[in-house]
mmCIF file of C-alpha atoms in Angstrom:
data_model
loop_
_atom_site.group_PDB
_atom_site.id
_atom_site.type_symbol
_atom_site.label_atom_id
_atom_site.label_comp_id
_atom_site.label_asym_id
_atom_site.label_seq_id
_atom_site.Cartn_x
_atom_site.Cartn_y
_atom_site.Cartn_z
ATOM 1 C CA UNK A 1 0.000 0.000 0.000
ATOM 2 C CA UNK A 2 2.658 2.980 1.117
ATOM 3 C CA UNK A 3 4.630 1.843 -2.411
ATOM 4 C CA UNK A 4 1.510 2.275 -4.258
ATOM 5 C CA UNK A 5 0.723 5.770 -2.345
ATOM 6 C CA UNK A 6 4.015 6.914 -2.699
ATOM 7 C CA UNK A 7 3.715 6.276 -6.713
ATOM 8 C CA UNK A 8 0.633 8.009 -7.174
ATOM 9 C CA UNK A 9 -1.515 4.986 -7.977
ATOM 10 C CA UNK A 10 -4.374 3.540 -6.289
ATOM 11 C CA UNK A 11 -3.494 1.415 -2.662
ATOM 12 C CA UNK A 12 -6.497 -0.551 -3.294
ATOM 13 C CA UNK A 13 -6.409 -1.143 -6.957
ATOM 14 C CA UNK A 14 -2.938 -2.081 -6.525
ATOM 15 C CA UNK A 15 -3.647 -4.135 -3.623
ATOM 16 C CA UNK A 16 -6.447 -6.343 -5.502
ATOM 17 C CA UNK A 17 -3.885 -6.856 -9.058
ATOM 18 C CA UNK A 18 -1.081 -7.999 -6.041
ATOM 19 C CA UNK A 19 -3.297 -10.342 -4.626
ATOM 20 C CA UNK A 20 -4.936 -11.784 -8.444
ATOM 21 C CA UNK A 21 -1.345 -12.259 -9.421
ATOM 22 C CA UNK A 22 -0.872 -14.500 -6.283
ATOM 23 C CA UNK A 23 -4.156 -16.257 -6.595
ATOM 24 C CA UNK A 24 -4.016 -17.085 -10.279
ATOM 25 C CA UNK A 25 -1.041 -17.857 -10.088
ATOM 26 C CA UNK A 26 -1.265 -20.084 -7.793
ATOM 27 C CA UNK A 27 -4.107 -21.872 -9.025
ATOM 28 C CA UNK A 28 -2.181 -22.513 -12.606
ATOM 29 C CA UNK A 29 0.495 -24.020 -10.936
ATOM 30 C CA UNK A 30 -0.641 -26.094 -7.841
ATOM 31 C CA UNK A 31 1.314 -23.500 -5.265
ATOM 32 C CA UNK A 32 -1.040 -22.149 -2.218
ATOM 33 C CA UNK A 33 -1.941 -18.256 -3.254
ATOM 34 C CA UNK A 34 -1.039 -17.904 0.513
ATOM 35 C CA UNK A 35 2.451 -18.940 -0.360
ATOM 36 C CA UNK A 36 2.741 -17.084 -3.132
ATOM 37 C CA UNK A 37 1.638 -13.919 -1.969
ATOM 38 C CA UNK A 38 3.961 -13.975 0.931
ATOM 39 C CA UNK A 39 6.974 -14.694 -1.326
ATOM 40 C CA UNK A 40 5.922 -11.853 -3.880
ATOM 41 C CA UNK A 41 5.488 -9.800 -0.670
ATOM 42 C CA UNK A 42 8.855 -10.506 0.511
ATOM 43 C CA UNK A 43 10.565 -9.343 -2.966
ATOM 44 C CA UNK A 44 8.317 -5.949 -3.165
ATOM 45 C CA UNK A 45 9.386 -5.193 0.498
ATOM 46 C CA UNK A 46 13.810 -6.172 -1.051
ATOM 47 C CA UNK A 47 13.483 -2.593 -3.051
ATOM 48 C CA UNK A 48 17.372 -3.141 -3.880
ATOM 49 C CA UNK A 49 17.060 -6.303 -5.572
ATOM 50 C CA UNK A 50 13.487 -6.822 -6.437
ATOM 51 C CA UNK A 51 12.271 -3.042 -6.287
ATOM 52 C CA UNK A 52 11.364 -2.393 -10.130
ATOM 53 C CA UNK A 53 9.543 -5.941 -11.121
ATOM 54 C CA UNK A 54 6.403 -5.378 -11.607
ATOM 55 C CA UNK A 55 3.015 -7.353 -9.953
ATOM 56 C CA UNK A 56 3.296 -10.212 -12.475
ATOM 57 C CA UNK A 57 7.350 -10.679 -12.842
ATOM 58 C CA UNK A 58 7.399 -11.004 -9.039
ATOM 59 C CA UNK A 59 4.515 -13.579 -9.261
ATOM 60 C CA UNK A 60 6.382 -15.586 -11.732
ATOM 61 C CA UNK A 61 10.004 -15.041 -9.837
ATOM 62 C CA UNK A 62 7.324 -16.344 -6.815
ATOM 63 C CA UNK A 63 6.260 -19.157 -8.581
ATOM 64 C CA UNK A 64 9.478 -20.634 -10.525
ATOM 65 C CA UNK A 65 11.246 -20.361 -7.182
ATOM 66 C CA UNK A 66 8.413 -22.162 -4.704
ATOM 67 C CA UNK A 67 7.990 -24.805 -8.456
ATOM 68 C CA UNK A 68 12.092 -25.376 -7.957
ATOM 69 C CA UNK A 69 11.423 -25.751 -4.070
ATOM 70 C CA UNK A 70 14.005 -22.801 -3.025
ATOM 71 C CA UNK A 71 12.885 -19.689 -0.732
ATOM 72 C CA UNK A 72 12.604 -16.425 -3.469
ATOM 73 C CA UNK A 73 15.227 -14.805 -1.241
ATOM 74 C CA UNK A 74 17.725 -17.241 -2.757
ATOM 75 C CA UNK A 75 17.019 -15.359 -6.118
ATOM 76 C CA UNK A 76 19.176 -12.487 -4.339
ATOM 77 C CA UNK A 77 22.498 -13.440 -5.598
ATOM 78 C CA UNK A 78 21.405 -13.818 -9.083
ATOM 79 C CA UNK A 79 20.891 -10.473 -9.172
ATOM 80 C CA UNK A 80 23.758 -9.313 -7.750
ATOM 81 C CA UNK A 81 26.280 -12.182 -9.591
ATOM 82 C CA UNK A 82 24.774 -10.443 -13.082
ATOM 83 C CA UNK A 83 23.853 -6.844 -12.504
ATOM 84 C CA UNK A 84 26.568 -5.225 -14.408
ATOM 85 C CA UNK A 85 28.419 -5.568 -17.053
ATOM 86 C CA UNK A 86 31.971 -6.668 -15.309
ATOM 87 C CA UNK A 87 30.361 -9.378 -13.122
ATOM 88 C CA UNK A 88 28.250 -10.830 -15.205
ATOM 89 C CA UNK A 89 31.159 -11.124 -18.313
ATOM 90 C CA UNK A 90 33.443 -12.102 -15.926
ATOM 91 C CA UNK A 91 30.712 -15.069 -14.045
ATOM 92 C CA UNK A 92 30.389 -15.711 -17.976
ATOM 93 C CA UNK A 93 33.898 -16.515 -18.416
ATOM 94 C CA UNK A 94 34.179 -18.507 -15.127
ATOM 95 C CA UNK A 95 31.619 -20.537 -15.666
ATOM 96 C CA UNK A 96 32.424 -21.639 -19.587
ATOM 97 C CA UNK A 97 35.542 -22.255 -17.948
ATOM 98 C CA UNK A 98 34.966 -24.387 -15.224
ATOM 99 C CA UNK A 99 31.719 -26.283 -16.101
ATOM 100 C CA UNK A 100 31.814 -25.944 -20.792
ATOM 101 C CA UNK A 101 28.518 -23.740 -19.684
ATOM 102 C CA UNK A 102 27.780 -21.157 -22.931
ATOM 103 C CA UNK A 103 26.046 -18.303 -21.515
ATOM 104 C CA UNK A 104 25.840 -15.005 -23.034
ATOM 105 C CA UNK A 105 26.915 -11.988 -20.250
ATOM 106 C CA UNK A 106 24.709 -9.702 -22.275
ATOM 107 C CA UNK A 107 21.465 -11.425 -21.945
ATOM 108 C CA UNK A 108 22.064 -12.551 -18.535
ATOM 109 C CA UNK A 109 22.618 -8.273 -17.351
ATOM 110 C CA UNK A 110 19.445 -7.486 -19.187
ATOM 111 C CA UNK A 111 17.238 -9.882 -18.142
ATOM 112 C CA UNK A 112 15.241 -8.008 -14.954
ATOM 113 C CA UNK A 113 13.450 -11.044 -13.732
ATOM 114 C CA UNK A 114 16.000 -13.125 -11.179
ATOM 115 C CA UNK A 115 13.832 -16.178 -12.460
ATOM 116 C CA UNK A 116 14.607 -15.698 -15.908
ATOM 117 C CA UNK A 117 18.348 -15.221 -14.989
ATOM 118 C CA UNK A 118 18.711 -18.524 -13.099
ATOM 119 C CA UNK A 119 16.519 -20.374 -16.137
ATOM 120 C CA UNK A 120 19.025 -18.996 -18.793
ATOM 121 C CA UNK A 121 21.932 -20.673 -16.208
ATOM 122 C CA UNK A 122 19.974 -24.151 -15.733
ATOM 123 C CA UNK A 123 19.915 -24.068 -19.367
ATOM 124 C CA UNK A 124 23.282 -23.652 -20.218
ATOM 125 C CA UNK A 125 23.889 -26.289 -17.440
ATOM 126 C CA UNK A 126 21.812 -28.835 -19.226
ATOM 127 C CA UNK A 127 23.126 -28.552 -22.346
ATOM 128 C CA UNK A 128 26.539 -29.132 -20.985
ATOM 129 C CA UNK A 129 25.345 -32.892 -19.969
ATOM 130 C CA UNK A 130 26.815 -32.096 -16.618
ATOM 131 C CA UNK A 131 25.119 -33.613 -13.313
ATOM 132 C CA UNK A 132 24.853 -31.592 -10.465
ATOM 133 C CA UNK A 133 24.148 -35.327 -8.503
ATOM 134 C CA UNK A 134 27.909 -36.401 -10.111
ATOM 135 C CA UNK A 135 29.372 -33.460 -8.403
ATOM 136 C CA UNK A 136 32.139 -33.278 -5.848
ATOM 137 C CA UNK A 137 31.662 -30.825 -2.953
ATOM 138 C CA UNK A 138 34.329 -28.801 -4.413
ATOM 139 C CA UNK A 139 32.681 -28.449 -7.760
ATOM 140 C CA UNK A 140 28.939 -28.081 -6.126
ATOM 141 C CA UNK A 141 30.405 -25.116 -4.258
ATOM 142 C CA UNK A 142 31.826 -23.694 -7.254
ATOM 143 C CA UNK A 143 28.839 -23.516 -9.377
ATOM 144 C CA UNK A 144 26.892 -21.970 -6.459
ATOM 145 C CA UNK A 145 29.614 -18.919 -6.167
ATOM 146 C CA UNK A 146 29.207 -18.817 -9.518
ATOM 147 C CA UNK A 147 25.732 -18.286 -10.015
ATOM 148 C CA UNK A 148 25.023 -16.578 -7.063
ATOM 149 C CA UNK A 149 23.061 -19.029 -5.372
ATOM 150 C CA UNK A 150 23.656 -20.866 -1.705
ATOM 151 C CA UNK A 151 25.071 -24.565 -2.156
ATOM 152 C CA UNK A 152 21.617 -26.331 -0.744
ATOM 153 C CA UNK A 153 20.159 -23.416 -3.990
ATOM 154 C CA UNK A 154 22.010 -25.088 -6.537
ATOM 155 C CA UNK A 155 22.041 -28.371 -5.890
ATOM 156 C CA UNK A 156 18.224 -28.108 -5.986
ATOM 157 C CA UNK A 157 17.976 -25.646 -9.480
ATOM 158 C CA UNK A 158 20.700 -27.677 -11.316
ATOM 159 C CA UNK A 159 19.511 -31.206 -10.376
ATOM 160 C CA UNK A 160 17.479 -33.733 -12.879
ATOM 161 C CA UNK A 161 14.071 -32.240 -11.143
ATOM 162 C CA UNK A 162 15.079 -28.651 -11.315
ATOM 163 C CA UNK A 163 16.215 -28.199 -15.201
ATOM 164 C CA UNK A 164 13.041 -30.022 -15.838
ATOM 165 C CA UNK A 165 11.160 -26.748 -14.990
ATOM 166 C CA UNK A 166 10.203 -24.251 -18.278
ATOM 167 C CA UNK A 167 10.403 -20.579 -17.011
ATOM 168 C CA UNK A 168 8.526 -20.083 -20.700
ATOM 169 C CA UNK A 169 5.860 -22.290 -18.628
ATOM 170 C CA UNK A 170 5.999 -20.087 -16.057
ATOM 171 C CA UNK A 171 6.225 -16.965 -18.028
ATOM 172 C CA UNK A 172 2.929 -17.618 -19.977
ATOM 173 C CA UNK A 173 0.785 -18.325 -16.873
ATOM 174 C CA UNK A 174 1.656 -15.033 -15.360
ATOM 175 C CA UNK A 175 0.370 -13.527 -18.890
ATOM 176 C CA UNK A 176 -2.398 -15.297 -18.035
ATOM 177 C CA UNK A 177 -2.655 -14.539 -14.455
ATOM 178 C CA UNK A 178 -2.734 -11.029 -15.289
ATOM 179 C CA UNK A 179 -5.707 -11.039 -17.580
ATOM 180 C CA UNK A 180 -8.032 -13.463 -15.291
ATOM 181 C CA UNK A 181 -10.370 -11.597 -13.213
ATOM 182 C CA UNK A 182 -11.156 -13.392 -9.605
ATOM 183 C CA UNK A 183 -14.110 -14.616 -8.696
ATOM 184 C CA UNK A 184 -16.521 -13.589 -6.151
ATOM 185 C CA UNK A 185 -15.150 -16.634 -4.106
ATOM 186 C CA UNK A 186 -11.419 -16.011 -4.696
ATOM 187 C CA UNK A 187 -12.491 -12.808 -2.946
ATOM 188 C CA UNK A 188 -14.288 -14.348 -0.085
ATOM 189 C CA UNK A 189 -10.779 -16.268 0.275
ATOM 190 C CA UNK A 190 -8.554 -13.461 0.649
ATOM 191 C CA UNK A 191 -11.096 -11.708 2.877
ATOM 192 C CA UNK A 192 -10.635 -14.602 5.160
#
């Protein structure tokens, strides 16, 4: 509510699209809306990492990170690893180097969604035929530095179970989150 006062729009209006994205959302992909609304909640409140995503990227950063069975938080270093141009050429480089992963520096700093960051990563990954379950310690706790995630975070995003998830999945339900209007019992539920 104070972000959408403070930006000149509607507290209420705002409030209700917050609350659809978290809803819908969670109906599409089998995740409680409670869940999901917390999480997005979490990342509006983080204004220095998740501050300009709008309603529906931070239900599908919410979503991809609750389908991959990490906390959104983790998402944190992913922004931080690429946010420039110097980190994310040289995580780039150090990755190709140490794992054959391709992954283009560019496309990584532009991308705003965290979600969409770590997807382009557990792509590369895959297509390396790597294993994150063949992985020494060592080598688990280099690909986590390296993509900004905690060890227990990458293990789970670059296992079998984790690169089986589509963020284009994702992506497309929160385009069609944002069009579906509630029902009158979706908001009985959030009034309860």
């Amino acid at each position: 509510l104070k972000h959408a006062s403070m930006a000149g729009k509607d507290p209420v209006k705002e409030m209700d699209k917050f609350a659809s994205m978290a809803i819908n959302m969670g109906d599409q992909f089998g995740v409680n809306a409670k869940v999901v609304g917390k999480s997005m909640a979490a990342m509006s409140a983080d204004v220095a990492n998740f501050g300009t995503l709008s309603v529906k990227e931070l239900g599908k950063a919410a979503i991809y990170a609750s389908k991959l069975g990490i906390e959104a938080k983790e998402l944190q270093g992913v922004i931080s690893k690429f946010d420039n141009f110097e980190d994310a050429a040289k995580g780039a480089g150090e990755m190709a180097q140490a794992f054959g992963m391709n992954v283009d520096a560019m496309e990584l700093m532009n991308a705003e969604n965290p979600a969409e960051r770590l997807s382009m990563l557990q792509k590369a990954f895959k297509e390396t035929g790597k294993s994150v379950e063949d992985m020494s310690r060592q080598e688990l706790k280099m690909l986590a530095s390296q993509s900004g995630l905690s060890e227990e975070a990458a293990r789970t995003a670059f296992s079998q179970k984790g690169l089986s998830l589509s963020y284009d999945e994702v992506s497309k339900g929160g385009d069609k989150a944002e069009k579906k209007q509630l029902s009158q019992a979706d908001w009985e539920f959030l009034r309860n």
